[in-house]
Amino acid sequence: MSSIPEVFAAMGEAVAGDGGKALQRKFKGTVTFTITPENKTYSLDLSSPTSTVSEGDAFDSKADLAVTCSEEIMMKMINKEIQPQQAFMKGMLKIKGKMALAMKLTNVLAATRKKLPKAKL
């Protein structure tokens, strides 16, 4: 099982290079993820030519989209146990900002999943 830092490292790999350019064409925006209860913050930038993921709030609370959820819910979304839309409707995922970008989070999560190490049985 992956940890939150591993998930965001994989997201960083997913947005780099050619894969990042494809995501950028679909997404075009900035996201701040806040993972509770530790309030650990990560920033995703798919608005500039060099897409990045970094620790901390790189946008000073002015991201196009702010996502807040627990570590458990983030891991469930990564593991496809719950869709972001379901988590939002159930109040498990808080969203502020551009809802059109929120609907495209599944693209970012899918690209991230591909970069995570596979579990060995």
N, CA, C and O of each residue as an XYZ file, in Angstrom:
484
protein
N       0.844     -1.187      0.000
C       0.000      0.000      0.000
C       0.885      1.245      0.000
O       1.898      1.295      0.699
N       0.514      2.208     -0.756
C       1.273      3.450     -0.888
C       0.922      4.418      0.237
O      -0.126      4.304      0.872
N       1.815      5.366      0.466
C       1.570      6.427      1.440
C       1.222      7.711      0.683
O       1.385      7.788     -0.535
N       0.748      8.702      1.411
C       0.400      9.981      0.786
C       1.607     10.609      0.089
O       1.468     11.055     -1.050
N       2.797     10.667      0.724
C       3.949     11.222     -0.005
C       4.263     10.448     -1.292
O       4.655     11.049     -2.293
N       4.093      9.118     -1.273
C       4.323      8.314     -2.485
C       3.290      8.646     -3.561
O       3.614      8.691     -4.748
N       2.059      8.876     -3.143
C       0.995      9.220     -4.093
C       1.329     10.534     -4.799
O       1.208     10.632     -6.020
N       1.747     11.539     -4.033
C       2.042     12.828     -4.656
C       3.349     12.804     -5.442
O       3.508     13.566     -6.396
N       4.283     11.940     -5.055
C       5.495     11.757     -5.869
C       5.111     11.134     -7.210
O       5.620     11.534     -8.257
N       4.202     10.143     -7.169
C       3.724      9.508     -8.403
C       2.950     10.511     -9.254
O       3.046     10.489    -10.481
N       2.186     11.387     -8.611
C       1.456     12.420     -9.345
C       2.449     13.348    -10.044
O       2.220     13.775    -11.175
N       3.552     13.655     -9.363
C       4.598     14.480     -9.966
C       5.181     13.833    -11.205
O       5.429     14.504    -12.207
N       5.402     12.509    -11.136
C       5.897     11.769    -12.308
C       4.862     11.788    -13.425
O       5.203     11.924    -14.600
N       3.591     11.651    -13.046
C       2.512     11.591    -14.037
C       2.366     12.896    -14.811
O       2.021     12.879    -15.993
N       2.624     14.026    -14.155
C       2.438     15.309    -14.838
C       3.690     15.778    -15.574
O       3.657     16.785    -16.281
N       4.782     15.056    -15.409
C       6.026     15.424    -16.095
C       6.035     14.846    -17.511
O       5.380     13.838    -17.777
N       6.756     15.469    -18.395
C       6.951     14.940    -19.748
C       5.706     14.950    -20.604
O       4.817     15.784    -20.432
N       5.657     13.994    -21.542
C       4.556     13.935    -22.509
C       3.210     13.667    -21.846
O       2.191     14.225    -22.252
N       3.208     12.808    -20.821
C       1.967     12.526    -20.107
C       1.394     13.778    -19.476
O       0.179     13.975    -19.449
N       2.281     14.623    -18.967
C       1.857     15.877    -18.361
C       1.248     16.822    -19.372
O       0.291     17.535    -19.070
N       1.803     16.828    -20.575
C       1.266     17.702    -21.623
C      -0.163     17.291    -21.985
O      -1.026     18.144    -22.195
N      -0.406     15.988    -22.056
C      -1.752     15.498    -22.358
C      -2.716     15.866    -21.222
O      -3.837     16.309    -21.473
N      -2.277     15.680    -19.986
C      -3.108     16.051    -18.840
C      -3.370     17.553    -18.826
O      -4.478     18.005    -18.538
N      -2.338     18.305    -19.140
C      -2.448     19.759    -19.139
C      -3.494     20.243    -20.146
O      -4.243     21.180    -19.868
N      -3.540     19.601    -21.310
C      -4.548     19.975    -22.316
C      -5.960     19.724    -21.787
O      -6.878     20.487    -22.088
N      -6.137     18.663    -21.004
C      -7.453     18.333    -20.461
C      -7.797     19.171    -19.231
O      -8.952     19.552    -19.040
N      -6.799     19.459    -18.399
C      -7.043     20.026    -17.074
C      -6.862     21.542    -17.001
O      -7.779     22.237    -16.562
N      -5.735     22.069    -17.407
C      -5.428     23.518    -17.428
C      -5.837     24.241    -16.154
O      -6.793     25.017    -16.158
N      -5.123     23.993    -15.073
C      -5.434     24.693    -13.835
C      -4.481     24.337    -12.718
O      -3.546     23.556    -12.892
N      -4.742     24.933    -11.559
C      -3.940     24.678    -10.367
C      -4.828     24.110     -9.275
O      -5.997     24.476     -9.153
N      -4.256     23.204     -8.478
C      -5.005     22.561     -7.404
C      -4.149     22.538     -6.147
O      -2.955     22.245     -6.204
N      -4.764     22.847     -5.018
C      -4.134     22.647     -3.725
C      -4.892     21.527     -3.030
O      -6.104     21.612     -2.836
N      -4.171     20.477     -2.659
C      -4.736     19.355     -1.911
C      -4.355     19.532     -0.446
O      -3.180     19.726     -0.134
N      -5.330     19.468      0.452
C      -5.055     19.479      1.887
C      -5.519     18.143      2.436
O      -6.694     17.789      2.339
N      -4.575     17.402      3.019
C      -4.864     16.072      3.557
C      -4.965     16.194      5.076
O      -4.009     16.592      5.742
N      -6.134     15.846      5.613
C      -6.359     15.941      7.051
C      -6.092     14.596      7.719
O      -6.056     13.601      6.995
N      -5.905     14.476      8.996
C      -5.980     15.526     10.006
C      -4.671     16.314     10.168
O      -4.642     17.293     10.913
N      -3.605     15.916      9.497
C      -2.317     16.604      9.651
C      -2.269     17.939      8.918
O      -1.339     18.721      9.116
N      -3.270     18.207      8.068
C      -3.294     19.412      7.226
C      -2.046     19.540      6.368
O      -1.507     20.633      6.191
N      -1.596     18.418      5.842
C      -0.464     18.385      4.915
C      -0.974     18.898      3.568
O      -2.028     18.471      3.097
N      -0.234     19.802      2.958
C      -0.689     20.443      1.725
C       0.245     20.123      0.568
O       1.466     20.115      0.723
N      -0.348     19.858     -0.600
C       0.390     19.608     -1.839
C      -0.223     20.471     -2.933
O      -1.431     20.708     -2.944
N       0.608     20.936     -3.844
C       0.145     21.791     -4.938
C       0.411     21.129     -6.281
O       1.497     20.606     -6.529
N      -0.589     21.160     -7.134
C      -0.493     20.630     -8.495
C      -0.668     21.798     -9.453
O      -1.663     22.520     -9.386
N       0.297     21.981    -10.341
C       0.224     23.069    -11.319
C       0.212     22.486    -12.724
O       1.233     22.023    -13.230
N      -0.954     22.518    -13.339
C      -1.099     22.086    -14.731
C      -1.469     23.282    -15.602
O      -2.120     23.133    -16.637
N      -1.046     24.473    -15.170
C      -1.371     25.680    -15.932
C      -0.161     26.260    -16.655
O      -0.314     27.065    -17.574
N       1.031     25.859    -16.249
C       2.245     26.412    -16.858
C       2.883     25.370    -17.781
O       2.530     24.192    -17.715
N       3.810     25.788    -18.632
C       4.441     24.836    -19.562
C       5.125     23.657    -18.863
O       5.168     22.556    -19.412
N       5.656     23.878    -17.665
C       6.267     22.774    -16.924
C       5.350     22.413    -15.764
O       5.362     23.078    -14.728
N       4.567     21.374    -15.933
C       3.628     20.927    -14.909
C       4.399     20.365    -13.724
O       5.381     19.643    -13.897
N       3.943     20.704    -12.509
C       4.651     20.266    -11.309
C       3.697     19.888    -10.189
O       2.533     20.287    -10.168
N       4.235     19.097     -9.251
C       3.586     18.818     -7.981
C       4.616     19.155     -6.917
O       5.770     18.736     -7.009
N       4.201     19.912     -5.908
C       5.129     20.273     -4.838
C       4.428     20.191     -3.489
O       3.202     20.254     -3.396
N       5.243     20.048     -2.447
C       4.694     20.032     -1.098
C       4.479     21.472     -0.663
O       5.294     22.346     -0.959
N       3.381     21.715      0.039
C       3.061     23.063      0.494
C       2.074     23.740     -0.441
O       1.750     23.220     -1.509
N       1.599     24.912     -0.024
C       0.643     25.678     -0.820
C       1.403     26.670     -1.692
O       1.695     27.787     -1.264
N       1.717     26.265     -2.894
C       2.503     27.094     -3.813
C       1.702     28.270     -4.376
O       2.271     29.159     -5.010
N       0.399     28.279     -4.150
C      -0.449     29.304     -4.764
C      -1.028     30.281     -3.742
O      -1.913     31.069     -4.077
N      -0.541     30.241     -2.501
C      -1.016     31.150     -1.444
C      -2.541     31.187     -1.367
O      -3.145     32.259     -1.345
N      -3.143     30.027     -1.327
C      -4.603     29.880     -1.217
C      -5.363     30.471     -2.399
O      -6.548     30.783     -2.277
N      -4.696     30.629     -3.544
C      -5.360     31.175     -4.732
C      -5.379     30.173     -5.883
O      -5.419     30.567     -7.049
N      -5.352     28.897     -5.565
C      -5.420     27.867     -6.603
C      -6.797     27.909     -7.257
O      -7.768     28.377     -6.662
N      -6.866     27.413     -8.483
C      -8.151     27.337     -9.183
C      -9.114     26.401     -8.464
O     -10.332     26.574     -8.520
N      -8.542     25.401     -7.783
C      -9.340     24.394     -7.100
C      -8.649     24.023     -5.795
O      -7.442     23.781     -5.777
N      -9.404     23.976     -4.708
C      -8.884     23.534     -3.411
C      -9.633     22.269     -3.019
O     -10.862     22.256     -2.954
N      -8.877     21.204     -2.757
C      -9.448     19.908     -2.409
C      -8.997     19.560     -0.994
O      -7.804     19.601     -0.693
N      -9.948     19.217     -0.126
C      -9.627     18.814      1.236
C     -10.285     17.472      1.507
O     -11.484     17.297      1.286
N      -9.487     16.526      1.988
C     -10.023     15.218      2.358
C      -9.070     14.548      3.340
O      -7.947     15.007      3.549
N      -9.533     13.463      3.934
C      -8.687     12.701      4.847
C      -7.733     11.826      4.044
O      -7.939     11.573      2.857
N      -6.693     11.376      4.719
C      -5.747     10.458      4.088
C      -6.477      9.198      3.618
O      -6.196      8.674      2.541
N      -7.413      8.722      4.435
C      -8.176      7.514      4.100
C      -8.949      7.689      2.793
O      -8.932      6.801      1.940
N      -9.622      8.819      2.630
C     -10.416      9.058      1.417
C      -9.507      9.228      0.207
O      -9.820      8.730     -0.875
N      -8.384      9.926      0.375
C      -7.440     10.078     -0.744
C      -6.963      8.709     -1.212
O      -6.899      8.448     -2.414
N      -6.629      7.838     -0.266
C      -6.157      6.503     -0.632
C      -7.280      5.687     -1.282
O      -7.024      4.914     -2.205
N      -8.510      5.852     -0.814
C      -9.638      5.147     -1.436
C      -9.846      5.623     -2.874
O     -10.175      4.822     -3.749
N      -9.658      6.916     -3.121
C      -9.795      7.424     -4.494
C      -8.670      6.874     -5.369
O      -8.909      6.489     -6.513
N      -7.458      6.834     -4.844
C      -6.320      6.303     -5.600
C      -6.525      4.823     -5.904
O      -6.196      4.358     -6.995
N      -7.072      4.081     -4.933
C      -7.276      2.636     -5.102
C      -8.593      2.289     -5.796
O      -8.970      1.119     -5.863
N      -9.296      3.306     -6.314
C     -10.559      3.131     -7.036
C     -11.647      2.500     -6.179
O     -12.532      1.819     -6.698
N     -11.586      2.722     -4.871
C     -12.621      2.220     -3.977
C     -13.783      3.207     -3.889
O     -14.890      2.845     -3.491
N     -13.517      4.459     -4.267
C     -14.559      5.483     -4.323
C     -14.152      6.502     -5.387
O     -12.972      6.824     -5.526
N     -15.114      6.996     -6.122
C     -14.866      8.025     -7.132
C     -14.890      9.399     -6.451
O     -15.613      9.579     -5.471
N     -14.122     10.359     -6.944
C     -14.144     11.691     -6.336
C     -15.557     12.288     -6.259
O     -15.897     12.949     -5.277
N     -16.368     12.059     -7.281
C     -17.729     12.593     -7.282
C     -18.553     11.991     -6.145
O     -19.320     12.697     -5.491
N     -18.392     10.679     -5.910
C     -19.108     10.023     -4.811
C     -18.651     10.578     -3.472
O     -19.472     10.874     -2.604
N     -17.342     10.718     -3.303
C     -16.789     11.237     -2.050
C     -17.316     12.649     -1.782
O     -17.625     12.992     -0.641
N     -17.415     13.458     -2.827
C     -17.931     14.821     -2.683
C     -19.398     14.791     -2.261
O     -19.791     15.499     -1.334
N     -20.202     13.980     -2.934
C     -21.636     13.905     -2.634
C     -21.894     13.403     -1.217
O     -22.896     13.766     -0.601
N     -20.991     12.567     -0.697
C     -21.143     12.030      0.659
C     -20.495     12.928      1.710
O     -20.503     12.593      2.895
N     -19.937     14.061      1.295
C     -19.327     14.990      2.235
C     -17.941     14.582      2.712
O     -17.422     15.159      3.669
N     -17.339     13.602      2.064
C     -16.010     13.122      2.448
C     -14.896     13.927      1.790
O     -13.740     13.860      2.206
N     -15.251     14.677      0.774
C     -14.302     15.455     -0.020
C     -14.855     16.873     -0.124
O     -15.979     17.077     -0.584
N     -14.069     17.838      0.300
C     -14.487     19.242      0.231
C     -13.810     19.887     -0.970
O     -12.614     19.707     -1.197
N     -14.588     20.637     -1.731
C     -14.098     21.284     -2.950
C     -14.429     22.773     -2.886
O     -15.550     23.152     -2.545
N     -13.445     23.615     -3.216
C     -13.681     25.055     -3.374
C     -13.037     25.468     -4.682
O     -11.929     25.042     -5.006
N     -13.739     26.297     -5.424
C     -13.159     26.787     -6.670
C     -13.926     26.304     -7.886
O     -15.141     26.108     -7.838
N     -13.203     26.119     -8.965
C     -13.796     25.780    -10.262
C     -14.283     24.330    -10.294
O     -13.487     23.391    -10.326
N     -15.591     24.173    -10.286
C     -16.178     22.828    -10.287
C     -15.871     22.075    -11.579
O     -15.812     20.846    -11.574
N     -15.677     22.785    -12.672
C     -15.336     22.116    -13.934
C     -14.011     21.368    -13.790
O     -13.853     20.279    -14.342
N     -13.064     21.942    -13.056
C     -11.795     21.252    -12.813
C     -11.991     20.060    -11.886
O     -11.360     19.017    -12.061
N     -12.866     20.218    -10.902
C     -13.128     19.118     -9.971
C     -13.630     17.885    -10.717
O     -13.304     16.756    -10.351
N     -14.417     18.103    -11.753
C     -14.942     16.982    -12.536
C     -13.835     16.259    -13.300
O     -14.013     15.112    -13.709
N     -12.705     16.916    -13.494
C     -11.594     16.325    -14.246
C     -10.537     15.691    -13.341
O      -9.515     15.212    -13.831
N     -10.770     15.684    -12.033
C      -9.802     15.083    -11.106
C      -9.557     13.607    -11.401
O      -8.459     13.101    -11.169
N     -10.567     12.920    -11.908
C     -10.397     11.494    -12.211
C      -9.275     11.275    -13.217
O      -8.585     10.257    -13.152
N      -9.076     12.215    -14.155
C      -7.974     12.095    -15.122
C      -6.622     12.139    -14.419
O      -5.721     11.366    -14.745
N      -6.486     13.043    -13.458
C      -5.229     13.178    -12.714
C      -4.991     11.932    -11.863
O      -3.875     11.415    -11.814
N      -6.037     11.452    -11.196
C      -5.896     10.259    -10.353
C      -5.555      9.027    -11.184
O      -4.748      8.199    -10.760
N      -6.157      8.900    -12.358
C      -5.863      7.758    -13.238
C      -4.403      7.782    -13.678
O      -3.744      6.742    -13.690
N      -3.896      8.949    -14.037
C      -2.492      9.071    -14.447
C      -1.563      8.773    -13.274
O      -0.499      8.182    -13.457
N      -1.961      9.180    -12.077
C      -1.162      8.927    -10.869
C      -1.086      7.434    -10.584
O      -0.016      6.910    -10.275
N      -2.228      6.747    -10.689
C      -2.264      5.292    -10.443
C      -1.252      4.548    -11.299
O      -0.623      3.597    -10.836
N      -1.095      4.976    -12.541
C      -0.183      4.297    -13.468
C       1.269      4.415    -13.031
O       2.092      3.577    -13.400
N       1.598      5.440    -12.252
C       2.979      5.667    -11.814
C       3.281      5.057    -10.446
O       4.439      5.001    -10.034
N       2.249      4.602     -9.744
C       2.475      3.985     -8.433
C       3.026      2.577     -8.605
O       2.647      1.873     -9.542
N       3.922      2.157     -7.704
C       4.447      0.790     -7.803
C       3.330     -0.224     -7.568
O       2.452     -0.021     -6.729
N       3.380     -1.297     -8.313
C       2.385     -2.361     -8.172
C       2.707     -3.191     -6.933
O       3.874     -3.435     -6.626
N       1.669     -3.619     -6.229
C       1.859     -4.459     -5.045
C       2.326     -5.842     -5.473
O       1.827     -6.410     -6.444
N       3.279     -6.366     -4.741
C       3.784     -7.711     -5.036
C       3.047     -8.719     -4.171
O       2.913     -8.538     -2.961
N       2.577     -9.769     -4.799
C       1.843    -10.805     -4.055
C       2.769    -11.894     -3.604
O       2.332    -12.851     -2.965
